[in-house]
Amino acid sequence: MLDDGNPRNLKEFSTHAITIENFVSIDKVEDHGNSVYGAFHSDEYGDFKAYFKFHFNGEGKINKLEIGQADY
């Protein structure tokens, strides 16, 4: 998992973020649904535009997740 290009532990990140961070709206979806962009809210960091990009291996399982602030 990469958060603004920095490696993060997925379990630690999601355990913390799941209760305080969420998409408020989805503004666009690309790459056959694998890239999601929208308005994001974090109790810790405020409101901003964000992206989630899911990458899959040959077996169809997610092998990388990129998240970060978006500029669009």
Coordinates of C-alpha atoms in Angstrom, one line a residue:
M1 CA 0.0 0.0 0.0
L2 CA 1.2 3.5 -0.9
D3 CA -0.1 6.6 0.8
D4 CA 0.9 9.7 -1.2
G5 CA 3.7 7.6 -2.6
N6 CA 4.9 6.4 0.8
P7 CA 4.8 2.7 1.8
R8 CA 2.3 2.0 4.6
N9 CA 1.2 -1.1 6.5
L10 CA -2.3 -1.8 5.1
K11 CA -3.6 -3.4 8.4
E12 CA -2.4 -0.6 10.6
F13 CA -3.7 2.1 8.2
S14 CA -7.1 0.6 7.7
T15 CA -7.6 -0.2 11.4
H16 CA -7.0 3.5 12.1
A17 CA -8.7 5.1 9.1
I18 CA -11.8 3.0 8.9
T19 CA -13.6 4.9 11.6
I20 CA -12.4 8.4 10.8
E21 CA -12.0 8.6 7.0
N22 CA -14.4 8.2 4.1
F23 CA -15.4 9.4 0.6
V24 CA -18.1 12.0 0.8
S25 CA -18.8 11.8 -2.9
I26 CA -17.3 10.0 -6.0
D27 CA -16.4 12.5 -8.7
K28 CA -15.0 10.1 -11.3
V29 CA -14.1 6.5 -11.9
E30 CA -11.4 5.3 -14.4
D31 CA -9.6 2.2 -15.5
H32 CA -12.7 0.0 -15.5
G33 CA -13.5 0.9 -11.9
N34 CA -10.0 0.4 -10.6
S35 CA -9.3 4.1 -10.0
V36 CA -11.7 6.2 -7.9
Y37 CA -11.5 9.9 -7.3
G38 CA -13.7 12.1 -5.1
A39 CA -14.3 14.4 -2.2
F40 CA -12.8 12.8 0.9
H41 CA -13.2 13.6 4.6
S42 CA -10.8 12.8 7.4
D43 CA -11.5 13.7 11.0
E44 CA -7.7 14.1 11.4
Y45 CA -6.8 15.9 8.2
G46 CA -10.0 17.6 7.1
D47 CA -11.6 17.7 3.6
F48 CA -9.7 17.2 0.3
K49 CA -9.9 15.5 -3.0
A50 CA -8.5 12.0 -3.0
Y51 CA -7.8 8.9 -5.2
F52 CA -7.8 5.2 -4.6
K53 CA -6.1 3.1 -7.3
F54 CA -6.4 -0.7 -7.1
H55 CA -3.9 -2.9 -8.9
F56 CA -4.5 -6.6 -9.5
N57 CA -2.2 -9.6 -10.0
G58 CA -2.7 -12.3 -12.7
E59 CA -5.0 -14.2 -10.4
G60 CA -7.3 -11.2 -10.1
K61 CA -6.4 -10.4 -6.5
I62 CA -5.5 -6.9 -5.3
N63 CA -1.7 -6.7 -4.9
K64 CA -1.3 -3.0 -4.5
L65 CA -3.4 -0.1 -3.4
E66 CA -2.4 3.5 -4.0
I67 CA -4.1 6.3 -2.2
G68 CA -3.4 10.0 -2.0
Q69 CA -4.5 13.6 -2.5
A70 CA -5.8 14.2 -6.0
D71 CA -5.3 17.2 -8.3
Y72 CA -8.1 17.4 -10.8

